[in-house]
Coordinates of C-alpha atoms in Angstrom, one line a residue:
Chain A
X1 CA 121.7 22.8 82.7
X2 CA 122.3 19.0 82.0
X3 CA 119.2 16.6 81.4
X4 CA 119.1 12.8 82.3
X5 CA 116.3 11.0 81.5
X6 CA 115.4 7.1 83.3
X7 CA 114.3 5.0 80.5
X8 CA 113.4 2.7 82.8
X9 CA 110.8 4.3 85.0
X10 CA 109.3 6.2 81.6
X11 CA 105.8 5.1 80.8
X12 CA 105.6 6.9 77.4
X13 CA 103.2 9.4 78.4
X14 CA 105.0 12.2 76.1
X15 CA 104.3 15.0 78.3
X16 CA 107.4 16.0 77.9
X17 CA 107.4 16.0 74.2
X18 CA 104.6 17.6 74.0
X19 CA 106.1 20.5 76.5
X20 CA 109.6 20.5 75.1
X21 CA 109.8 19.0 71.5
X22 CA 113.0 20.8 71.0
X23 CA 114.6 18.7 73.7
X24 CA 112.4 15.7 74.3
X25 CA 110.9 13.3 71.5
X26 CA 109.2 9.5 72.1
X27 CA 110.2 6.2 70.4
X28 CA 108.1 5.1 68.0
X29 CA 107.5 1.7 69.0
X30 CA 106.8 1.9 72.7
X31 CA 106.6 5.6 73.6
X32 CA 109.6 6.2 75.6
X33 CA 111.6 8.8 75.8
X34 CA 114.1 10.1 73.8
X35 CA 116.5 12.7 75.0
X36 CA 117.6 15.0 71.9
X37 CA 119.0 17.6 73.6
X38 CA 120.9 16.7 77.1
X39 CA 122.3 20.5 77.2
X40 CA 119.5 22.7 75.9
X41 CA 120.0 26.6 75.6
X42 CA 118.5 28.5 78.3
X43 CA 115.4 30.1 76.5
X44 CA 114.3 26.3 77.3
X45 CA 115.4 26.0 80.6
X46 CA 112.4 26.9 81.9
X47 CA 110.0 25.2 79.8
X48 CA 112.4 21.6 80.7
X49 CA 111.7 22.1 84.4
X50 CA 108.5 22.1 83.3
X51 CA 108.6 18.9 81.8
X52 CA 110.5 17.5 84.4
X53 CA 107.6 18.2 86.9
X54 CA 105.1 16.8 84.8
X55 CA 106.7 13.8 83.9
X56 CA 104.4 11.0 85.5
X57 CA 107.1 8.7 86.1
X58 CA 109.5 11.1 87.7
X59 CA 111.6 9.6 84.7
X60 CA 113.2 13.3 83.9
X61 CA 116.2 14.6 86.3
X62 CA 117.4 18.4 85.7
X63 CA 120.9 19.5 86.9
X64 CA 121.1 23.0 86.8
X65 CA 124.6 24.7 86.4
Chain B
X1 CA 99.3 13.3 114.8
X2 CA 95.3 13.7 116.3
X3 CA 93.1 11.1 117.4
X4 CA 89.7 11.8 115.4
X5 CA 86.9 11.9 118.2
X6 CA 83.8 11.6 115.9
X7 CA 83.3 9.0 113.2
X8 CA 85.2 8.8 110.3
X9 CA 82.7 10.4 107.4
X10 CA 81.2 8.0 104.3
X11 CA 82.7 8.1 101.5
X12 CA 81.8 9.3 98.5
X13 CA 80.6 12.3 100.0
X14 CA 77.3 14.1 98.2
X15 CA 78.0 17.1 95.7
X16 CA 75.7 20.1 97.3
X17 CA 76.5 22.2 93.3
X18 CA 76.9 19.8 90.6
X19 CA 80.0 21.6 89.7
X20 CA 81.8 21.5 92.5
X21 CA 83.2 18.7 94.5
X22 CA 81.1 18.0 97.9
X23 CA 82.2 20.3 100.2
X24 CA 83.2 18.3 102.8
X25 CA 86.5 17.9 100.6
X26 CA 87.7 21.1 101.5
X27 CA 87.2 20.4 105.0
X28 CA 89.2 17.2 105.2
X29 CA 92.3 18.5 102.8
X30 CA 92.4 21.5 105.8
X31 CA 91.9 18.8 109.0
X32 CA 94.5 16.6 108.2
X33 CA 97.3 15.0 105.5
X34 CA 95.4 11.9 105.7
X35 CA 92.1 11.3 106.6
X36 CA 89.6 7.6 107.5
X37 CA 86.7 7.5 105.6
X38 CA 84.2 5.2 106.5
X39 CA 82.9 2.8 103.1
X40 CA 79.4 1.5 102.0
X41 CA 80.3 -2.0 103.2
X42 CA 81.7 -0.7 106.7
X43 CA 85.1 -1.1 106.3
X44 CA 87.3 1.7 106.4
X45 CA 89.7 3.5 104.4
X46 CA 92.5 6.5 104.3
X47 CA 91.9 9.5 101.8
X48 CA 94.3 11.5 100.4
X49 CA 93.2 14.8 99.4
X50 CA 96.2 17.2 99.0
X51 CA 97.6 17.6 95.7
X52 CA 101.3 17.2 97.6
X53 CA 100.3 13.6 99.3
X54 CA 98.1 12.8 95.5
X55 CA 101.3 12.5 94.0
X56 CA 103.5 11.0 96.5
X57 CA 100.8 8.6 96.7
X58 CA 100.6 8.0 93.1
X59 CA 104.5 7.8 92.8
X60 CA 105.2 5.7 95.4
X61 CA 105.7 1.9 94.1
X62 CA 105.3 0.5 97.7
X63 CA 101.2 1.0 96.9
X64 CA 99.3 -1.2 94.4
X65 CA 96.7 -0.8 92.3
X66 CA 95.4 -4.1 92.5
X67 CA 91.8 -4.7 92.9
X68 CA 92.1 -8.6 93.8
X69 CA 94.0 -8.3 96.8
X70 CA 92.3 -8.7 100.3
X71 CA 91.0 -5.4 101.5
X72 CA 91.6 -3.7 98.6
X73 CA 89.1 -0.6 99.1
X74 CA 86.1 -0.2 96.8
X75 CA 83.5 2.1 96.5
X76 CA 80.7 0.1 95.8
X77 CA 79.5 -3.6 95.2
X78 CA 79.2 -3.2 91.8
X79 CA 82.8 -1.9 91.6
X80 CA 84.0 -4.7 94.2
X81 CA 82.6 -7.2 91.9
X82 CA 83.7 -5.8 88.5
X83 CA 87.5 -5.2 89.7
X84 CA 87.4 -8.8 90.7
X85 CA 85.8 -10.9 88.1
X86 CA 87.7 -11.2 84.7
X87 CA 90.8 -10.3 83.3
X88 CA 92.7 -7.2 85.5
X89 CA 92.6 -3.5 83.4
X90 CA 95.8 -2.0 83.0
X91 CA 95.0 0.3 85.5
X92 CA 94.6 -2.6 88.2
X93 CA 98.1 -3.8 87.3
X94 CA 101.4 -3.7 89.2
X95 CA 104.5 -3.7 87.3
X96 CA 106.3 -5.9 85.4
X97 CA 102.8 -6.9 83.6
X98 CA 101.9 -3.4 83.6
X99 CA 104.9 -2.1 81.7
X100 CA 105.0 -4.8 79.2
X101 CA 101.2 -4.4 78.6
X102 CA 101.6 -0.6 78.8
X103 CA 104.3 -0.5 76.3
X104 CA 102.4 -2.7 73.6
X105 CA 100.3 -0.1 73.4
X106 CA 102.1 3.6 74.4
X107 CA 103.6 3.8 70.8
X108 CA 100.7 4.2 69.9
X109 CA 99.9 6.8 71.5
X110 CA 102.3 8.7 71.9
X111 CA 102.1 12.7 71.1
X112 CA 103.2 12.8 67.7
X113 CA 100.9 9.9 66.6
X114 CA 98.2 11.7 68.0
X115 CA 98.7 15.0 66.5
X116 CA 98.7 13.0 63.0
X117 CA 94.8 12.4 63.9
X118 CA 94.3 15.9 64.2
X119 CA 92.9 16.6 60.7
X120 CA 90.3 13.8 61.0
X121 CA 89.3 14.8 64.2
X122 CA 88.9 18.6 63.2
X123 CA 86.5 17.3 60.3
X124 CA 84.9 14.9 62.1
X125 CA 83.8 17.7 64.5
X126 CA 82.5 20.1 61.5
X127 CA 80.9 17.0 59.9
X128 CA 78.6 17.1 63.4
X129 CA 78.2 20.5 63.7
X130 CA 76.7 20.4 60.4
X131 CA 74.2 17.9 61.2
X132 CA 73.7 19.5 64.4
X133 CA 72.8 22.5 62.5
X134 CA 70.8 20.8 59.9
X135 CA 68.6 19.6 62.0
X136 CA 68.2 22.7 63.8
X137 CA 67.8 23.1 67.4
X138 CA 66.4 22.2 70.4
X139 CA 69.1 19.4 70.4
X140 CA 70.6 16.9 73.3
X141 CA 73.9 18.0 72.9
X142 CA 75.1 14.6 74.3
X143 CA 73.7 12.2 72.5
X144 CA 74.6 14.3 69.0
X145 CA 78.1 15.8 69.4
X146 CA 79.4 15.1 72.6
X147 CA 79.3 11.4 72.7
X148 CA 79.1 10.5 69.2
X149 CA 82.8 12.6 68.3
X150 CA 84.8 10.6 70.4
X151 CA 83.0 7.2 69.6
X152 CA 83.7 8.0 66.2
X153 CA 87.3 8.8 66.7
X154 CA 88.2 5.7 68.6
X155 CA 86.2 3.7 66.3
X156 CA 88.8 4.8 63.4
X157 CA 91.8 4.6 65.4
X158 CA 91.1 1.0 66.9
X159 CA 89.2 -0.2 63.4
X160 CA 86.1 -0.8 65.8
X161 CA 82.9 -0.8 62.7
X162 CA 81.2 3.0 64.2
X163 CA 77.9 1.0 63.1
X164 CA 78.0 -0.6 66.4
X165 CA 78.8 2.2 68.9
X166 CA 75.0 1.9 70.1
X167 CA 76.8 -1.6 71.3
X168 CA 79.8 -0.5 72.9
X169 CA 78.3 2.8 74.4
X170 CA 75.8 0.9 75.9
X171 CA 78.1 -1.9 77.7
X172 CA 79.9 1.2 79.2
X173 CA 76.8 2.8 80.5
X174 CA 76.4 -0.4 82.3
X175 CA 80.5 -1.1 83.3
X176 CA 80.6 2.4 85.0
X177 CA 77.1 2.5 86.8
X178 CA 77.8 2.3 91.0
X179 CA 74.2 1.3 92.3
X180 CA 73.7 -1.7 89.7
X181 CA 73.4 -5.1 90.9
X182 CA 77.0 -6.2 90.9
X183 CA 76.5 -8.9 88.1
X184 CA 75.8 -5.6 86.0
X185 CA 79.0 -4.1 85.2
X186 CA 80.3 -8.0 85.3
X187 CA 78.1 -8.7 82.4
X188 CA 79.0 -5.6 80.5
X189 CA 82.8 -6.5 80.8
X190 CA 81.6 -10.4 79.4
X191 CA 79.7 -9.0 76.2
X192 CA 82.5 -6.1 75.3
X193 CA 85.0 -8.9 75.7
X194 CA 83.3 -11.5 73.4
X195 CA 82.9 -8.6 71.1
X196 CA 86.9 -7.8 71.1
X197 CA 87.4 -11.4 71.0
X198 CA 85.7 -11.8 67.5
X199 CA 86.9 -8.6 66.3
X200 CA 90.5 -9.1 67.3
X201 CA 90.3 -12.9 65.8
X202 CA 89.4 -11.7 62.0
X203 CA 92.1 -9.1 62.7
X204 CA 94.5 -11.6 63.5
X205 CA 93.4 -13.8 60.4
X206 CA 94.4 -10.5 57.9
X207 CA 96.0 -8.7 60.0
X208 CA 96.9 -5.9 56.6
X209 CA 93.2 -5.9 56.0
X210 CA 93.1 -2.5 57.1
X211 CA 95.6 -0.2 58.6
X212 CA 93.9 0.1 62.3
X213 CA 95.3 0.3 66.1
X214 CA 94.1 -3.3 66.9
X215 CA 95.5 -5.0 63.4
X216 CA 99.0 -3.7 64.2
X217 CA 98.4 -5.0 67.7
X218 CA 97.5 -8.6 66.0
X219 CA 100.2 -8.0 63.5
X220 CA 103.0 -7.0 66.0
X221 CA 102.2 -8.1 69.4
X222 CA 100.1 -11.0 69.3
X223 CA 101.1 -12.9 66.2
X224 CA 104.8 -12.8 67.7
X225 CA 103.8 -14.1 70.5
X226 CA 104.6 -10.8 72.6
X227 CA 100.9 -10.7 73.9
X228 CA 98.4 -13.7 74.0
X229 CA 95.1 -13.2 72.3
X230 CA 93.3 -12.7 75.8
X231 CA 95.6 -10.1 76.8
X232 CA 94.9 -8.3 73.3
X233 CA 91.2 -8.8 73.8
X234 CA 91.4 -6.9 77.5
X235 CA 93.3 -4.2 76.2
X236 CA 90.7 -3.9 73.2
X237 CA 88.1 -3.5 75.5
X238 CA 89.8 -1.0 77.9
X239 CA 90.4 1.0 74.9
X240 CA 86.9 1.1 73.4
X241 CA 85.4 2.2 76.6
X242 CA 88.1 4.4 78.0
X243 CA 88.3 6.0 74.4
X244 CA 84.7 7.0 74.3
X245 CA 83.3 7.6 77.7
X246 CA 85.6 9.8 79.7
X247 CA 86.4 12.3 76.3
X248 CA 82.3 12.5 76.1
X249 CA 81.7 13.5 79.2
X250 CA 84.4 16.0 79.4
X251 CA 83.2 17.7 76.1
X252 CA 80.1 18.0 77.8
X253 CA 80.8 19.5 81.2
X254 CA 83.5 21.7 79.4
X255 CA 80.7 23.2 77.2
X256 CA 78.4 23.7 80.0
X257 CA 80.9 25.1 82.0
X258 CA 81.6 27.8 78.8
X259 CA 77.8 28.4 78.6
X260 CA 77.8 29.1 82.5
X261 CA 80.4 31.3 82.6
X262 CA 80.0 34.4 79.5
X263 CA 82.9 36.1 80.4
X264 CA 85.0 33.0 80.2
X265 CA 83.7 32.5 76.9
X266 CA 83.6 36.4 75.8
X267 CA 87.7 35.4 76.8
X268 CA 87.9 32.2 74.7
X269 CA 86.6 33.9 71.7
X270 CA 88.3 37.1 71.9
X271 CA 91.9 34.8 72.2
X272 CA 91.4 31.7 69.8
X273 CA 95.3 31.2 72.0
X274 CA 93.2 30.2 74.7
X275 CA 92.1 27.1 73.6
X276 CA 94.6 24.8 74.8
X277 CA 94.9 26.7 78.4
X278 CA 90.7 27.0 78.1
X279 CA 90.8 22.7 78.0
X280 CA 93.5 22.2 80.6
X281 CA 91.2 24.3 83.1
X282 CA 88.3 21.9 82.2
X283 CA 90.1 18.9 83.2
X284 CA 91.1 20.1 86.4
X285 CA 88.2 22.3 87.3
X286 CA 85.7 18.7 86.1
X287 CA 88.2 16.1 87.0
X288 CA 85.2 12.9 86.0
X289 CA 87.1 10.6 87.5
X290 CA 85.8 11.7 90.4
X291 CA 86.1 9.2 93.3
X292 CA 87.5 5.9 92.0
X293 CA 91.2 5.4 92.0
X294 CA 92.3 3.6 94.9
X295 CA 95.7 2.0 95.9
X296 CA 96.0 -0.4 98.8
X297 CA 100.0 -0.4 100.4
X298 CA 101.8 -3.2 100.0
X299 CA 104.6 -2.2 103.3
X300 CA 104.2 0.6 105.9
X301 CA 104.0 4.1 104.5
X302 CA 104.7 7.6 105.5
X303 CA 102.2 9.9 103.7
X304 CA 102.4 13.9 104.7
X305 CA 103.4 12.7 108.3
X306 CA 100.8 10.2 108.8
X307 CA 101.4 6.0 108.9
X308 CA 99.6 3.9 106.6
X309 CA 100.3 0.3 107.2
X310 CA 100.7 -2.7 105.2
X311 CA 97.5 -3.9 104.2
X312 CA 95.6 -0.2 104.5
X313 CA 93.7 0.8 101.0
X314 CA 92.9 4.3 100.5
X315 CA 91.3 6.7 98.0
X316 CA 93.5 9.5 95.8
X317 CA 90.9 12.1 95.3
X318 CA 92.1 13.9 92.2
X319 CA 88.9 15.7 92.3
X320 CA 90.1 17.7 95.7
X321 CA 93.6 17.9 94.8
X322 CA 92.7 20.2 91.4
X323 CA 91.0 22.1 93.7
X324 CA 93.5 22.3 96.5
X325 CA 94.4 26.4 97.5
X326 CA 98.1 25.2 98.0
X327 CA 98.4 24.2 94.6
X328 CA 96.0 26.6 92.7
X329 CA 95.2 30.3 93.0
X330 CA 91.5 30.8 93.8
X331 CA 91.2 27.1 92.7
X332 CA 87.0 27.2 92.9
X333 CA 87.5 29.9 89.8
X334 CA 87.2 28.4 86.4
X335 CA 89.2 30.4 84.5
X336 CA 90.3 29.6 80.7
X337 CA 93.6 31.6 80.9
X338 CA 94.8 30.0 83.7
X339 CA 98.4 28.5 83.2
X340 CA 98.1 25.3 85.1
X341 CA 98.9 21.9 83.7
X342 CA 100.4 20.1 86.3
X343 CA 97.0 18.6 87.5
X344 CA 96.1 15.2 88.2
X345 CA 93.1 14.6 85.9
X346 CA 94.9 12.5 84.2
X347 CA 95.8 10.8 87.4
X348 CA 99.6 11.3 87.6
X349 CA 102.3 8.1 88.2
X350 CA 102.9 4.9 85.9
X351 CA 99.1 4.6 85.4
X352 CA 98.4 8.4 84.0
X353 CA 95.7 8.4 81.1
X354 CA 97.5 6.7 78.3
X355 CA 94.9 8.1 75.8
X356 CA 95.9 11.7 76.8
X357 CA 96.7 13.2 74.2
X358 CA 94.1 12.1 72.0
X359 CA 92.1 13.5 74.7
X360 CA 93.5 17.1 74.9
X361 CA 93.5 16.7 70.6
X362 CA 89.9 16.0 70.6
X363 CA 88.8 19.2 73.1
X364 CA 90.7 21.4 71.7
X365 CA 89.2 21.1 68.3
X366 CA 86.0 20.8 69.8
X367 CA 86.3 24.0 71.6
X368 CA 88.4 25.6 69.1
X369 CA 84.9 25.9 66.7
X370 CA 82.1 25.2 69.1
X371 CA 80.7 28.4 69.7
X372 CA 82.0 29.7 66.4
X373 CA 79.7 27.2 64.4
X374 CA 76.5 27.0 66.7
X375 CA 76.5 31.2 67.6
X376 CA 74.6 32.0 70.9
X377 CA 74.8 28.2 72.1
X378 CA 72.9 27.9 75.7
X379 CA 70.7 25.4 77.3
X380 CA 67.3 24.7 76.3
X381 CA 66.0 24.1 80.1
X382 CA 67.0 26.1 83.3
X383 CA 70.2 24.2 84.9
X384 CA 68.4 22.7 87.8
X385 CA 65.9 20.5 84.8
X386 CA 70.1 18.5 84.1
X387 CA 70.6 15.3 85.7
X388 CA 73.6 14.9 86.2
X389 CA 76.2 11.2 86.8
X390 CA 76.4 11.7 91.2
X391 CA 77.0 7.5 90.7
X392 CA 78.7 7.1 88.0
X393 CA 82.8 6.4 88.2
X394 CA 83.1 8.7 85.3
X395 CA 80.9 12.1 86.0
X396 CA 78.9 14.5 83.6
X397 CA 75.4 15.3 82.5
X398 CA 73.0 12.6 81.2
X399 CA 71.7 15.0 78.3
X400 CA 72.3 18.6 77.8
X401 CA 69.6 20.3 75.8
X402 CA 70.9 23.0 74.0
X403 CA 69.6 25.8 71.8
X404 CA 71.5 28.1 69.5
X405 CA 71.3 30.8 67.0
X406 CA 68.4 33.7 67.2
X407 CA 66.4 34.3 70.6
X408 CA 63.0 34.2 69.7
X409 CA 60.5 37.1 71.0
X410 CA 59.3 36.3 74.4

């Protein structure tokens, strides 16, 4: 699994850091994300589409494989 | 697509059970991907009510949210003249003002921020249960827990003095009532602002005084330059009443719905784990903002196989997609262990709740202790006695008299 994130089109809503902390944290100053993980192990996989979906900005893009 | 024979059905539609959404809302989400509504003033408008076309909707940057263009759809004169007098909220705003307004203020908020609060909020919620104990019931649970936590809360996060929620609370009650006279909710938005305005200047003059939300905003965004004062002022006053009125209603409705339902609670308490689940199924099951977020399309749009043109407002009814059969089992059922977060009552799209999180922070420790601390917690009157917020933008219950502890003989 690869994970892009769109820093453009992220509003800082830290869904997915609250979903994902392992793979997905916020900046500090305006909110937006910040990828920590773009290859996370597949105990997470799951839990990353997850985050993906939720993302209010469509800001997260999974590529599985 | 069908031609529609009869008229197109007024909108808001009455709730027949409180609890529920009107039932007509199941109706329309069935009939059609997009249905005309029929508005107070006689114009007309489109209504989305799946939880697929909610989202595309609130996705799709070729619809704005903003309430001062032409035949931008409203549900009420109150609401037409209040989203057209004064400075724009964030959540009327296209982008790029949007972003750079929504960005002074998201790293704030963001989730590891909030989860800082969490201690304070956890004793701020014993502090009132104490009190509420202390004073013994019968109590209005609104007025002395539900409201007063998240006033409270945002009072310390902003560095708004809490002496003067009476204040603030009471220019929200006006700003969110439907069937005022429309210079109402204008007025509310004119006294909050001068408010903000004084309280953002002396934060501007020192803005180390005190370590708060609004004198980092004077300190980093407006001093720079990066905001202007009356842009920091608006977003003061959106977060004053956003902070307070939505959270208070939700604890309120979430503890009715726990009183209502014994086996839901007899689950909560049995599975402390629940919590967090138990809070998501409030939102969606309540979903206060119940009728009001509207978008107006700024091309021609393809929407679940229906045309909207430029020009064309409609109404994203959260409320009916959280309780849309496609996207949740039995969705009528409120059930605390359901494992559903992905609904919209937050809204979803670049103008989801920013204040989320403290949201989710403050019901979970609410409901974490609630019926723990007051045991046997149940209303005072019989449910038909509540009153309940039919037109209101936010919903909930006026007052909830509550009782607790012992059941007297008889």
């Amino acid at each position: 699994m690869r994970v892009i994130v769109d820093r453009t089109r992220c509003i800082g809503s830290g869904s997915c850091a609250a979903t994902v902390p392992e793979v997905f944290d916020q900046d500090q100053n305006d909110g937006t994300v910040v990828l920590l993980d773009p290859s996370p192990p597949s105990k997470l996989h799951e839990a990353v589409r997850c985050a993906a979906t939720l993302c209010p900005g469509c800001a997260i893009t999974v590529e599985e494989g | 697509m069908s031609t529609i024979a009869h008229d197109p059905p007024l909108f808001p539609m009455e709730r027949a059970n409180p609890l529920d959404p009107p039932a007509a809302y199941a109706q329309l989400r069935q009939e059609a991907p997009l249905v005309r509504v029929r508005l107070w003033d006689g114009s007309s408008a489109w209504l989305a009510t799946r939880s697929q076309d909610v989202r595309a909707v609130l996705v799709d940057p070729r619809f704005s949210a903003d309430g001062s263009v032409a035949g931008f759809p409203m549900i009420s004169a109150a609401r037409r003249s209040l989203l057209t007098a004064g400075s724009p909220q964030l959540a009327q705003l296209d982008p790029p003002d949007h972003t750079r307004l929504r960005k002074a203020l998201a790293g704030e908020f963001t989730f590891k921020r909030i989860e800082a609060l969490r201690p304070f909020v956890a004793g701020t919620v014993a502090q009132l249960l104490e009190a509420m104990v202390k004073q013994g019931p019968p109590l209005d649970f609104v007025e002395n827990f539900a409201l007063k936590l998240p006033s409270m809360v945002i009072s310390k996060l902003l560095g708004v003095p809490y002496e003067e929620h009476e204040f603030f609370e009471e220019c929200s009650r006006r700003r969110v009532a439907l069937d005022v006279d429309p210079h109402v909710p204008v007025q509310a938005g004119k006294d909050m602002a001068a408010y903000c305005d004084r309280l953002l200047r002396q934060k501007e003059r020192d803005p180390d005084a005190s370590d708060d939300l609004l004198s980092r905003l004077a300190r980093d965004q407006i001093l720079p330059g990066h905001l202007t004062h009356e842009e920091g002022v608006s977003l003061a006053n959106q977060l004053v009443m956003a902070g307070h009125e939505t959270t208070a209603n939700m604890i309120a409705l979430g503890t009715l719905s726990l009183i209502l339902c014994p086996e839901e609670l007899a689950k909560l308490q049995a599975d402390p784990a629940l919590t967090a689940s138990a809070v998501e199924e409030m939102l969606r099951y309540h979903t206060i903002v119940h009728f009001s977020i509207a978008r107006i399309a700024k091309e021609d749009v393809e929407i679940g196989g229906q045309r909207i043109a430029r020009g064309e407002g409609l109404f994203v009814l959260i409320t009916a997609a959280n309780r849309d059969p496609g996207s949740f089992t039995d969705p009528d059922r409120f059930d605390v262990a359901r494992k559903t977060r992905n609904h919209f009552a937050f809204s979803f799209g670049i103008h989801q709740c920013l204040g989320q999180a403290l949201a989710r922070l403050e019901m979970q420790e609410v409901f974490a202790v609630l019926f723990r601390r007051l045991s046997d917690l149940r209303l005072a009157v019989p449910f038909d006695a509540l009153s309940f917020k039919h037109r209101n933008m936010v919903y909930g219950v006026h007052q909830l008299p509550v009782v607790w502890g012992e059941r007297g003989a008889g």
